[in-house]
CSV table of C-alpha atoms and ligand atoms in Angstrom, one decimal:
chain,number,residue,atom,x,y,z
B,64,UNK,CA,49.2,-36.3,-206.5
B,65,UNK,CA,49.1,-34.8,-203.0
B,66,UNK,CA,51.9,-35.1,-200.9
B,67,UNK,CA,51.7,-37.3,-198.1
B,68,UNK,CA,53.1,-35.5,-194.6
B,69,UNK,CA,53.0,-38.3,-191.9
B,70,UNK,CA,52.6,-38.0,-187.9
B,71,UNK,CA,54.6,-39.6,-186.2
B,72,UNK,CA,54.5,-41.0,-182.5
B,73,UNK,CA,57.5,-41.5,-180.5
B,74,UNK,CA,57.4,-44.9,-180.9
B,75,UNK,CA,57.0,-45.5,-184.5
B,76,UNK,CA,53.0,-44.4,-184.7
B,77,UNK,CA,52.1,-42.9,-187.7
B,78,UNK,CA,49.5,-41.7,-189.8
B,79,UNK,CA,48.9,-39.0,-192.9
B,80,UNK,CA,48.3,-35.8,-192.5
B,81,UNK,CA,46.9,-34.9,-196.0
B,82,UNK,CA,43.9,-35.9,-196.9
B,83,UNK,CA,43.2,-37.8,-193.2
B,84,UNK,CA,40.8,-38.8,-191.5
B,85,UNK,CA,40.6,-39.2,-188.5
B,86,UNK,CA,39.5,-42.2,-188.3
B,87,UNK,CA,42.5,-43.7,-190.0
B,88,UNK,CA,43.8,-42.8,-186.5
B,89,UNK,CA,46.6,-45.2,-185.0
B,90,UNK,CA,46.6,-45.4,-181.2
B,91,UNK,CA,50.5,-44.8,-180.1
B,92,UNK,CA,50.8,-47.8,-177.9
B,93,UNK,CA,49.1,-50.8,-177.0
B,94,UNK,CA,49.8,-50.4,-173.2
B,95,UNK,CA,47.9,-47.2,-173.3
B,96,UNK,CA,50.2,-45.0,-171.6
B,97,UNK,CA,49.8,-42.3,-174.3
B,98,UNK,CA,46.6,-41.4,-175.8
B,99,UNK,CA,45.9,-38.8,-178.5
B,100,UNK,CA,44.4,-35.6,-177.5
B,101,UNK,CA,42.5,-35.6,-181.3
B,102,UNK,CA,40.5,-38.4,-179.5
B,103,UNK,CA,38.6,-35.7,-177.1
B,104,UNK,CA,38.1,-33.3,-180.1
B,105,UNK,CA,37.1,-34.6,-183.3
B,106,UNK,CA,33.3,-35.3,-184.2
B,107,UNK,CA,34.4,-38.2,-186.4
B,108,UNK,CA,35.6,-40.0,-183.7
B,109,UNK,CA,32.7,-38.9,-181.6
B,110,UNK,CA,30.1,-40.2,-184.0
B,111,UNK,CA,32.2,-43.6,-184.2
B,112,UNK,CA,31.8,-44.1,-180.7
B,113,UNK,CA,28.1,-43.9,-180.5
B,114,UNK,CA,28.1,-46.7,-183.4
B,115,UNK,CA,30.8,-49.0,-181.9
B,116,UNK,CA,30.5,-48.3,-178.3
B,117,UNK,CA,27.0,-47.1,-177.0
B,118,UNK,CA,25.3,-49.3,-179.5
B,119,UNK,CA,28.0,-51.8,-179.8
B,120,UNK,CA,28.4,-55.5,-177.4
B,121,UNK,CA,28.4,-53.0,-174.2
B,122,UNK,CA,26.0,-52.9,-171.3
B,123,UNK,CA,24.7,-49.1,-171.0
B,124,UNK,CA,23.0,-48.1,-167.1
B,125,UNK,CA,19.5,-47.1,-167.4
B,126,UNK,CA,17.9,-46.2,-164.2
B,127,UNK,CA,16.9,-47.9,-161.1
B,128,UNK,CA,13.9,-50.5,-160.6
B,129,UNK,CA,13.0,-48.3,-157.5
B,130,UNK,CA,12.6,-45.7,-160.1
B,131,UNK,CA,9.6,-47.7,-161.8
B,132,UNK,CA,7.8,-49.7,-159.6
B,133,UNK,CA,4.4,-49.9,-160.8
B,134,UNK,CA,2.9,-50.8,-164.1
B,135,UNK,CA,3.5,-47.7,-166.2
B,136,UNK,CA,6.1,-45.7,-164.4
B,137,UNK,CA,9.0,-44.5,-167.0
B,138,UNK,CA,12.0,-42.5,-166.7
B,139,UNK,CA,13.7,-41.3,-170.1
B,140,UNK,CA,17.5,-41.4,-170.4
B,141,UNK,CA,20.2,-41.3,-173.1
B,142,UNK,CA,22.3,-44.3,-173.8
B,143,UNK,CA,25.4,-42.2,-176.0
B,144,UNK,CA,23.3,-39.8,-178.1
B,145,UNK,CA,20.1,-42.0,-178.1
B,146,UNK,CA,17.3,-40.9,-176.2
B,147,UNK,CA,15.9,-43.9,-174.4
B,148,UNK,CA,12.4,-44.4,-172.0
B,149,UNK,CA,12.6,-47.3,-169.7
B,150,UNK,CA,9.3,-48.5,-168.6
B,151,UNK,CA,7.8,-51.1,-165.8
B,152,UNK,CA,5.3,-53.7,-168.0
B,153,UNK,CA,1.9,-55.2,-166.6
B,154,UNK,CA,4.1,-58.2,-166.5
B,155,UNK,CA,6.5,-56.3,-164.2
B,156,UNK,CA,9.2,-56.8,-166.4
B,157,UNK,CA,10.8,-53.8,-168.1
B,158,UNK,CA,11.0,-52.8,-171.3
B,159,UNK,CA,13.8,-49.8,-173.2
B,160,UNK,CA,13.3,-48.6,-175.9
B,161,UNK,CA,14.3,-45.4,-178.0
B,162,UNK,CA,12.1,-42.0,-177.8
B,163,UNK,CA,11.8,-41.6,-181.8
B,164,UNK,CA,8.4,-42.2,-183.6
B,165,UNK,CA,8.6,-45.0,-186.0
B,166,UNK,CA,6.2,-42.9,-187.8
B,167,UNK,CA,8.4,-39.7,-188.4
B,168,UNK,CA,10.6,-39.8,-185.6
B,169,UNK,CA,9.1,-37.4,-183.1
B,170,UNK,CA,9.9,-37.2,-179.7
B,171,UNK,CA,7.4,-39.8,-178.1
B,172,UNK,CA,7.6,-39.5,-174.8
B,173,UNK,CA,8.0,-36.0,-173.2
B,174,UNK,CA,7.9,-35.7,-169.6
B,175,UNK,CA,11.3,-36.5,-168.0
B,176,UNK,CA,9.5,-39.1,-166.0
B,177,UNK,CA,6.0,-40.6,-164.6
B,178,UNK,CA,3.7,-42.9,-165.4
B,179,UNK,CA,1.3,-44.2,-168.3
B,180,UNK,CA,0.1,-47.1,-169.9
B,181,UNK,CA,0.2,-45.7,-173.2
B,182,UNK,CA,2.3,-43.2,-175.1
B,183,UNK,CA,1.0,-41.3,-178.0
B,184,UNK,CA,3.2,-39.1,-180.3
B,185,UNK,CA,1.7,-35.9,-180.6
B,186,UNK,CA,2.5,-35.4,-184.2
B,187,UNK,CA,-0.3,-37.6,-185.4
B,188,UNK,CA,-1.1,-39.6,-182.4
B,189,UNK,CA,0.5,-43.1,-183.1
B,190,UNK,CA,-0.1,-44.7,-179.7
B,191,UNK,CA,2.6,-47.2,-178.2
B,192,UNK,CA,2.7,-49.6,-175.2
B,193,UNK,CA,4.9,-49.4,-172.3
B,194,UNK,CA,6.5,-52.4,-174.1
B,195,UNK,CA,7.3,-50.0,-177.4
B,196,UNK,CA,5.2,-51.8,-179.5
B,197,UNK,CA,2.5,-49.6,-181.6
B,198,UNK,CA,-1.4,-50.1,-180.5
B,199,UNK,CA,-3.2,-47.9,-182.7
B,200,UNK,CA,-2.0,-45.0,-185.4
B,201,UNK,CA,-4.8,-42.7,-185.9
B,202,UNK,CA,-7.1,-42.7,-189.4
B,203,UNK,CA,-6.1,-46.1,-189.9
B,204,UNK,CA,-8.4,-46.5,-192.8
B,205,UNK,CA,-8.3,-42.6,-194.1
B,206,UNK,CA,-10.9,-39.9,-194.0
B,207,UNK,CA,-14.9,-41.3,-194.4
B,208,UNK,CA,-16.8,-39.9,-197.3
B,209,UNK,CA,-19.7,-40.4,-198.5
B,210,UNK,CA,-18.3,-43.2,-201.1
B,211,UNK,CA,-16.6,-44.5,-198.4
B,212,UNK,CA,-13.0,-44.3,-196.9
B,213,UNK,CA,-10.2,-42.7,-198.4
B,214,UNK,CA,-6.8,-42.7,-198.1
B,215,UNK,CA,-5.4,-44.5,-194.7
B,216,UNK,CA,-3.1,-47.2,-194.4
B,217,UNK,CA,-2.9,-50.1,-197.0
B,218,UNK,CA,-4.6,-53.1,-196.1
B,219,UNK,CA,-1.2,-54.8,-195.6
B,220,UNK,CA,-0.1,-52.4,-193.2
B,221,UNK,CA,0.7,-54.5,-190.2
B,222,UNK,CA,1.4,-52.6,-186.5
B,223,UNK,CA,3.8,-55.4,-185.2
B,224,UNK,CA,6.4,-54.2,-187.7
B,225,UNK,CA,6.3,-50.5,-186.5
B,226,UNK,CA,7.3,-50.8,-182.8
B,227,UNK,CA,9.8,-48.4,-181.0
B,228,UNK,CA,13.1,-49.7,-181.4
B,229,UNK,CA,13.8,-51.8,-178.0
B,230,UNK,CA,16.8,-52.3,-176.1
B,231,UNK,CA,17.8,-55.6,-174.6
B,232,UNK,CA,17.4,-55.2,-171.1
B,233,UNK,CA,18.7,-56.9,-168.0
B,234,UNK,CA,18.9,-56.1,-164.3
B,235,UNK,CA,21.1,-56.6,-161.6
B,236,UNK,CA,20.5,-55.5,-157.6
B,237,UNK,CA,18.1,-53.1,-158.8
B,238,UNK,CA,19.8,-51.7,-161.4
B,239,UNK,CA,18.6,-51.6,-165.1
B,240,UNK,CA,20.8,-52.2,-167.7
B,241,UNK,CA,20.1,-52.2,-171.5
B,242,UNK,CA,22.2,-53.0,-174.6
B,243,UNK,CA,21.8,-52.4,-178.7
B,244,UNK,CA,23.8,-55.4,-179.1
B,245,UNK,CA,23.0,-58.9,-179.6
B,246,UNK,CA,26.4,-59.8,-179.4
B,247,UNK,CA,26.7,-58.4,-175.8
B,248,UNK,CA,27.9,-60.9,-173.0
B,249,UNK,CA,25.5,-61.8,-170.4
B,250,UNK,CA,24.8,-58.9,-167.9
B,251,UNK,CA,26.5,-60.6,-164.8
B,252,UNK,CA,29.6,-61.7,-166.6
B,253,UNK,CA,29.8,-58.1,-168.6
B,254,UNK,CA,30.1,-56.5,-164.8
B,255,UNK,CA,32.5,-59.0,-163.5
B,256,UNK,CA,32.4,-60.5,-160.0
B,257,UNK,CA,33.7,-58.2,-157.8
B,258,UNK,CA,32.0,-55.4,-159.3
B,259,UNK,CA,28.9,-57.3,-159.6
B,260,UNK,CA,29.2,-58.1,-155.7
B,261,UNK,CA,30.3,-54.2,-154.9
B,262,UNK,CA,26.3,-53.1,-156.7
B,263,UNK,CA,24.9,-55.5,-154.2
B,264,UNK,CA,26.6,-54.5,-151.7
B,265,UNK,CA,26.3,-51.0,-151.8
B,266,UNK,CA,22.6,-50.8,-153.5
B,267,UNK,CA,22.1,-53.1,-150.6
B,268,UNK,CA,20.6,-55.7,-153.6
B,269,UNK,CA,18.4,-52.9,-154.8
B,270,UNK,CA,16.0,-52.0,-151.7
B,271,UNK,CA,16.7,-48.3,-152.0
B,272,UNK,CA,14.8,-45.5,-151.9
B,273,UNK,CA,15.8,-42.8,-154.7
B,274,UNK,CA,16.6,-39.4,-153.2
B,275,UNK,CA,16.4,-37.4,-156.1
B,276,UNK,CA,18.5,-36.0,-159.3
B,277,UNK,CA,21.1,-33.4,-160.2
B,278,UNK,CA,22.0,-33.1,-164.0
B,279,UNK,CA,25.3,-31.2,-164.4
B,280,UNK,CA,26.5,-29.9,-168.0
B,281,UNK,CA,30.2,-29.6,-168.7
B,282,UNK,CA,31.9,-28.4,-171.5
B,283,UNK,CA,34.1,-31.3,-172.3
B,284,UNK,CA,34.5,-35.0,-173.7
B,285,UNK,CA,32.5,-37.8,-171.9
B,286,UNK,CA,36.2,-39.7,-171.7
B,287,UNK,CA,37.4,-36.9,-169.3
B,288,UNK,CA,34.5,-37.8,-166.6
B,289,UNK,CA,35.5,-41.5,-167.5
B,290,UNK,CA,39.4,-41.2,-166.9
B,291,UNK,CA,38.5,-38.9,-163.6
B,292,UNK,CA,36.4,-41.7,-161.8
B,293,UNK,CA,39.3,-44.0,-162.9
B,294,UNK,CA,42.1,-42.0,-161.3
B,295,UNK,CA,41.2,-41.9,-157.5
B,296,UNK,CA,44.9,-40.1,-156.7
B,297,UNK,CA,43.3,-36.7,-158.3
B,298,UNK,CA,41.1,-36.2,-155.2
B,299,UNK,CA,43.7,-35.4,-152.5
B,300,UNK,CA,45.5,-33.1,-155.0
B,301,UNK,CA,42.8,-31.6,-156.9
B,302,UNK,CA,40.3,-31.1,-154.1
B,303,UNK,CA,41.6,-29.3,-151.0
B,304,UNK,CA,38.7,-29.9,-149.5
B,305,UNK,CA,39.7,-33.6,-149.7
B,306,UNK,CA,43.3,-33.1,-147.9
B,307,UNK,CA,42.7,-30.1,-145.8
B,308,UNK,CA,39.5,-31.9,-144.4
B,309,UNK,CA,40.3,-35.3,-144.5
B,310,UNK,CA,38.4,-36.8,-146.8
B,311,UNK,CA,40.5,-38.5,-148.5
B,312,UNK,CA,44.8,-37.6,-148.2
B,313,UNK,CA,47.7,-38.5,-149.5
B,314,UNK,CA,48.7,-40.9,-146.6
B,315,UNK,CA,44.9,-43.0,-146.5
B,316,UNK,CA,44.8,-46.3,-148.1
B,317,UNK,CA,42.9,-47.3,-150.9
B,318,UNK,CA,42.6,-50.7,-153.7
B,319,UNK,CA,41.7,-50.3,-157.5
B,320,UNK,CA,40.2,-53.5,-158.6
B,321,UNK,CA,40.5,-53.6,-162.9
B,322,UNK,CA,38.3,-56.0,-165.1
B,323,UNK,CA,38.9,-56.6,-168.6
B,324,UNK,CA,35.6,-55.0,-169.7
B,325,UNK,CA,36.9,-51.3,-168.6
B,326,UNK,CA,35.2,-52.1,-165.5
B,327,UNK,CA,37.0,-50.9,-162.4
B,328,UNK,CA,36.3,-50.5,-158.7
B,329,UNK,CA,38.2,-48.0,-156.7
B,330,UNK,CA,38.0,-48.5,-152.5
B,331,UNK,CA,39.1,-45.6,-150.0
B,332,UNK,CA,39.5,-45.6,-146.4
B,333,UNK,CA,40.0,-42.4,-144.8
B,334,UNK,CA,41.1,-42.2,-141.3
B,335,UNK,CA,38.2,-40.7,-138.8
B,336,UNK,CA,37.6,-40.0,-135.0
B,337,UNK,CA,35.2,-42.3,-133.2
B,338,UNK,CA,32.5,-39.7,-134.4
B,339,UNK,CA,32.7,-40.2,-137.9
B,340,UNK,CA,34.4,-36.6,-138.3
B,341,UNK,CA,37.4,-36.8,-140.8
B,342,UNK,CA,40.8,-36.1,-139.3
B,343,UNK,CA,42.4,-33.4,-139.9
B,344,UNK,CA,45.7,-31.5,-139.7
B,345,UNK,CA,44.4,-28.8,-141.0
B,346,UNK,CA,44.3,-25.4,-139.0
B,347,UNK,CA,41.5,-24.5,-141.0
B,348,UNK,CA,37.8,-25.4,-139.7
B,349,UNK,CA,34.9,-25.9,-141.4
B,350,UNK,CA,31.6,-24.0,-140.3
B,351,UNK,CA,29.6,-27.0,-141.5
B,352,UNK,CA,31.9,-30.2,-140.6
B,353,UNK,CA,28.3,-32.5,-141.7
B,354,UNK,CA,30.2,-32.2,-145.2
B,355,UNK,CA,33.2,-34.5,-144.1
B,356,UNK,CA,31.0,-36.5,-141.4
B,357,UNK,CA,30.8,-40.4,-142.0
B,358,UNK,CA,28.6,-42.6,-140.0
B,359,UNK,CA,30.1,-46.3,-141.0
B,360,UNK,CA,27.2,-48.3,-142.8
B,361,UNK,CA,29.7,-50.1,-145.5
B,362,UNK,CA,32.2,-52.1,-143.1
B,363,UNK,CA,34.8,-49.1,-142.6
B,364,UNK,CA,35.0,-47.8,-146.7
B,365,UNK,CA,34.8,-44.1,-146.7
B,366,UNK,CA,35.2,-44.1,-150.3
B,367,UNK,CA,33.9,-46.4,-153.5
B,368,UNK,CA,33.6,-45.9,-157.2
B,369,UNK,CA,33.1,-48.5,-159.2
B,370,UNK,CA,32.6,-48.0,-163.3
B,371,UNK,CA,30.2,-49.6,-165.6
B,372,UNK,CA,31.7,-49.5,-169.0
B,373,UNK,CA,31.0,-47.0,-170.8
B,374,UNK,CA,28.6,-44.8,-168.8
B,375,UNK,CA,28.1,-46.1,-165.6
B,376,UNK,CA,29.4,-44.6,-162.0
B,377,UNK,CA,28.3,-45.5,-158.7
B,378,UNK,CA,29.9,-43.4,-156.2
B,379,UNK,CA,29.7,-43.4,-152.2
B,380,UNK,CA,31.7,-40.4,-150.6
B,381,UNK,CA,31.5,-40.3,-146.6
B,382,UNK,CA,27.5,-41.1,-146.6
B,383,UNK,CA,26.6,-40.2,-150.0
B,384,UNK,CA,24.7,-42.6,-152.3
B,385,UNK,CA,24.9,-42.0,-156.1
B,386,UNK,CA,24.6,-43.6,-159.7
B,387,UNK,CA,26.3,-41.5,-162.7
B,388,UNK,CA,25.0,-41.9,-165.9
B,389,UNK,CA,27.4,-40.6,-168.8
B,390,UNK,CA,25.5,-38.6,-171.4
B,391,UNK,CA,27.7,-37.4,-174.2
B,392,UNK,CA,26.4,-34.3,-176.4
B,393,UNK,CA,29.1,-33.7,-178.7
B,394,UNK,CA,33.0,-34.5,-179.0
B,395,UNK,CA,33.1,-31.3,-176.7
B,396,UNK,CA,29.5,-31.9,-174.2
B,397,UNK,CA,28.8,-34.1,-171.6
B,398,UNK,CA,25.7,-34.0,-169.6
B,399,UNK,CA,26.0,-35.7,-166.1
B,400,UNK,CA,23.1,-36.9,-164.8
B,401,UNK,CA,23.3,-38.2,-160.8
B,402,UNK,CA,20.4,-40.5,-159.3
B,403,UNK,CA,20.9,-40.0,-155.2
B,404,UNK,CA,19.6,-43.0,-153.2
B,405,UNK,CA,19.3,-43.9,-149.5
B,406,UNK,CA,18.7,-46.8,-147.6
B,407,UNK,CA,15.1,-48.0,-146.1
B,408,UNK,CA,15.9,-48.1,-143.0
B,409,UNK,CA,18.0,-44.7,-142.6
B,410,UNK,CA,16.4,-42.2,-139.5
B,411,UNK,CA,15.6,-38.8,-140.1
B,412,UNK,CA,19.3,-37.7,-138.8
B,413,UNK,CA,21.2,-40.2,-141.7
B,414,UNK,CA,18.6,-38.9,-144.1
B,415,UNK,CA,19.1,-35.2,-143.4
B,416,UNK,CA,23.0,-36.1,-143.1
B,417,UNK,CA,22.9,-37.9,-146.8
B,418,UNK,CA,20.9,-34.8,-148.2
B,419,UNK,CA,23.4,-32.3,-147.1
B,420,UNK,CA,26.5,-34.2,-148.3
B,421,UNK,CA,25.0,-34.3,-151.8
B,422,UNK,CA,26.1,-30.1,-151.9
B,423,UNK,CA,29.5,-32.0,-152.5
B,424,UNK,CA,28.5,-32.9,-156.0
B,425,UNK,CA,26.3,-32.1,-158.8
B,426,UNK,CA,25.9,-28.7,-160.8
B,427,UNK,CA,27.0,-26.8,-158.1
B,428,UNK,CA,28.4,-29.1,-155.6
B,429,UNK,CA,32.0,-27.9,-154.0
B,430,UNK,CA,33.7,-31.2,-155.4
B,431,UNK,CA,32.6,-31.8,-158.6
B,432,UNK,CA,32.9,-28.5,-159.8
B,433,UNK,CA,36.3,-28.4,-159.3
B,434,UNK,CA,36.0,-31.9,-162.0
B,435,UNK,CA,34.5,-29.8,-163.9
B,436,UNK,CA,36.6,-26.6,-164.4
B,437,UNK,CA,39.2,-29.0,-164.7
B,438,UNK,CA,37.7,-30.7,-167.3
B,439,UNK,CA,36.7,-27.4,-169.6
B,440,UNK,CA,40.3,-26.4,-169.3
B,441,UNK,CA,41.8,-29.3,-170.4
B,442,UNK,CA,38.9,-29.2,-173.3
B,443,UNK,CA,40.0,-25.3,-173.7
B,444,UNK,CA,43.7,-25.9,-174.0
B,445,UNK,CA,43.4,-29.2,-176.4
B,446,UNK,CA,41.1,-27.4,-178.6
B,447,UNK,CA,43.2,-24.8,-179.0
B,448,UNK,CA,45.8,-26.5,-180.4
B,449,UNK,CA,45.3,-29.0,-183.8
B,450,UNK,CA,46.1,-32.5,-184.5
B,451,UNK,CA,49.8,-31.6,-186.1
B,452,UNK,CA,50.8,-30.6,-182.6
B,453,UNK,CA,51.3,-34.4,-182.3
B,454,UNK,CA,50.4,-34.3,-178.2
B,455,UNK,CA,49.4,-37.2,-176.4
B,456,UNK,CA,48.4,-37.6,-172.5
B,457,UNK,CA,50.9,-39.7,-170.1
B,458,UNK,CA,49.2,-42.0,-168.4
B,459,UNK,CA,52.5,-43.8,-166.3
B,460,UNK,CA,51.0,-43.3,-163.1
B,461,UNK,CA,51.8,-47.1,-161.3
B,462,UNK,CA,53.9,-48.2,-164.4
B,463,UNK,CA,52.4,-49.7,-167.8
B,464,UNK,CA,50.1,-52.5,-166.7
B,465,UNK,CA,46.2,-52.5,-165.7
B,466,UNK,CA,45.9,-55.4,-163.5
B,467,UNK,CA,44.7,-54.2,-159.7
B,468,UNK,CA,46.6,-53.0,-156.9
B,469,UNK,CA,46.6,-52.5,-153.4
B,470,UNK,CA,47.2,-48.9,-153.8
B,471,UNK,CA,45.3,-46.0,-155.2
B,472,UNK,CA,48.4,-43.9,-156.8
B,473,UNK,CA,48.4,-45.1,-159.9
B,474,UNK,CA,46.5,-44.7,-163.3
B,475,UNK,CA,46.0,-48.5,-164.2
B,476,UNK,CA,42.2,-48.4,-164.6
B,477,UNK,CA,42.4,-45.2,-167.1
B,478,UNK,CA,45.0,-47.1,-169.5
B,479,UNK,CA,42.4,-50.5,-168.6
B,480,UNK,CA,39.2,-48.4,-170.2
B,481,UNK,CA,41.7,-47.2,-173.9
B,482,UNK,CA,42.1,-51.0,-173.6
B,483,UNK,CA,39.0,-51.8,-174.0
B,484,UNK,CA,38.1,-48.7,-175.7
B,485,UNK,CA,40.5,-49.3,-178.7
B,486,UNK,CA,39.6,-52.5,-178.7
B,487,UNK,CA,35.7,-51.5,-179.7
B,488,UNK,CA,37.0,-48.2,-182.3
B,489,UNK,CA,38.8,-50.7,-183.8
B,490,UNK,CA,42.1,-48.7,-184.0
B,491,UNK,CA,45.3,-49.7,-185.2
B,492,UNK,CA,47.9,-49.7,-182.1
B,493,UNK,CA,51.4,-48.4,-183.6
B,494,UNK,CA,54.0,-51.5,-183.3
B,495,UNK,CA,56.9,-50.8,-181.2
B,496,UNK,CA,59.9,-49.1,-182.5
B,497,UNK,CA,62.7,-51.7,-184.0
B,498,UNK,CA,66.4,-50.2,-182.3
B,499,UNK,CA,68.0,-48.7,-185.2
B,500,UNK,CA,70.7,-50.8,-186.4
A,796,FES,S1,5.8,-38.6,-186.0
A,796,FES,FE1,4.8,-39.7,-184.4
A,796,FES,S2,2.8,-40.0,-185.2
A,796,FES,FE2,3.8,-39.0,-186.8
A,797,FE2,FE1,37.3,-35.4,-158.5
């Protein structure tokens, strides 16, 4: 019989060593003020997650209605590890469903977006509908011969059983949301009302235009990009650009709103001159100051974030309008994918002015690259070391609870998402220590 090492946790978490899975994981606390690095690294857990939380009672962001206006228009996405095409019905409803042939699961749809009535699979031309249902599938009754047909499809063969697999969908303000689950809550409830009222708000109830995309590719666990836009105190530290420019500093004030769902909406205000230009005490000057500019068309907030559980962002920086859509790879992979939007009635100046701030973000955008490098190292350095290292993250910024506060310094809406996180996984949470006697 093997020998059975444990792990142990500082506060009585344990679990074996020999012979483990890691899936027989147990979360050290249920405040969520530690959490296990093996959590960012192992594919067991990754592949859990797609299962319990992508397709599990969650509502995943899909797109934009102003992305699909007319009958036909589609845009493909990834809900977790599922490729998905959203598409507008004759109807005007819309329709999700996942880009895998229910013939031999090709690839379906192939353009990253456009419009078409129909979608045929070019591996033997099964045709679908923009609803995912099948319409035809070619030599339905086989090859003709002289003695008649042969081969084809038996007589009971019957299409309405071989649709694309569909997503539930449901929209709110213009944005589309789809779930896997039956079981998942109704969409307005899921987002909670504050969040719910912060889409409208800043989607202006959907009557946007979309800008365009960026799709960034980091080499590191979806959950880091999930903690980061939960953690609004990293921006003043991390990005000098931030401090030195004004952006956002240490001494501006700021709210996080938390939700039980993981949901969580982060508010800035940054102080500014009557311009709109950030102030700052900097001695340093920026050539371009456009980047840090802020024309006030959202009641005085310089800053918003607001999460979607699991893979949902929308982020306004100064005048930049963006939805994040989460799109895990691999334990170790996460593609970003950024919709910019603007508003109808923005003139050529706010336009040019929202087009130029987007160089803050994306692939190569001076902000979020700095997310990012700080993401691959923290991927690097965890990788490098193996699940008997027994180290956890802190998460004690602003104490041990997740409910909201009227400051931004604290990490409440990071140990909010485990909550809700654990809670899907279905992992144990260690039970605190007894004091020895
Ligand atoms: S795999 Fe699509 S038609 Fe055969
Ligand atoms: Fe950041």
């Amino acid at each position: 019989m093997n020998q059975v090492a444990f792990l142990k946790y500082e506060n009585g978490g344990k679990r074996m060593l020999n012979n483990q899975s890691p899936l027989d994981l147990i979360w050290p606390n249920a405040n969520c003020t530690l959490t296990p690095y093996e959590i960012f690294t192992s594919k067991e857990i990754f592949e859990l997650e797609q299962e319990k939380i992508f397709r599990g009672p969650v509502w995943n962001y899909l797109g934009f209605e102003a992305e699909i206006p007319k009958h036909g228009d589609f845009i493909t996405c990834w809900v977790g590890t599922t490729p998905i095409v959203v598409s507008r019905n004759e109807d005007k409803s819309i329709s999700a469903f996942v880009n895998r042939c229910a013939h031999r699961g090709a690839q379906v749809v192939r353009d990253v977006r456009g419009s078409a009535k129909f979608h045929t699979c070019v591996y033997h031309q099964w045709m679908y509908n923009t609803e995912g249902d099948l319409e035809s599938v070619s030599l339905h009754r086989g090859i003709k011969t002289k003695e008649g047909f042969k081969g084809g499809y038996p007589k009971d063969f019957d299409k309405r059983h071989h649709c694309l697999q569909k997503m539930r969908v449901d929209t709110h303000s213009g944005m589309i949301f789809g779930t896997f689950s039956e079981e998942t809550i109704p969409l307005i409830d899921y987002l909670g009302p504050v969040v719910a009222e912060r889409i409208k708000f800043i989607t202006r109830d959907g009557d946007i235009n979309i800008g365009g995309y960026h799709r960034h590719t980091i080499k590191c666990n979806w959950k880091m990009m999930a903690e980061n836009s939960r953690d609004m105190y990293h921006a003043p530290q991390l990005h000098h650009v931030f401090q030195h420019f004004g952006v956002l500093t240490n001494e501006d004030t700021g709210s996080v709103e938390t939700f039980d769902k993981g949901q969580v909406q982060i508010t800035g205000y940054a102080k500014r001159t009557e311009k709109g230009d950030a102030i700052s005490k900097s001695s340093v000057e920026l050539k371009d100051p456009r980047i840090t500019r802020w024309q006030d068309d959202r009641d005085g907030m310089t800053l918003s974030v607001s999460n979607v559980f699991p893979n949902g962002l929308l982020t306004i920086v100064n005048n930049n309008l963006s939805m994040r859509q989460l799109r895990p790879k691999g334990p170790d992979r996460l593609e970003l994918f950024y919709t910019w939007f603007s508003y109808k009635d923005d003139d050529e100046e706010m336009t040019e002015m929202r087009r130029f701030q987007r160089n803050a973000f994306g692939p190569s955008g001076l902000v979020a690259a700095e997310d990012a490098l700080v993401f691959e190292m923290i991927q690097a350095s965890i990788q490098a070391g193996s699940v008997s290292d027994d180290q956890q993250a802190l998460l004690m910024m602003g104490g041990t609870g997740t409910e909201s506060t009227d400051y931004y310094a604290t990490e409440a809406s990071i140990r909010g998402f485990y909550k809700q996180y654990i809670d899907l996984m279905g992992f144990e949470v260690a039970k605190p220590k007894v004091a020895a006697e």
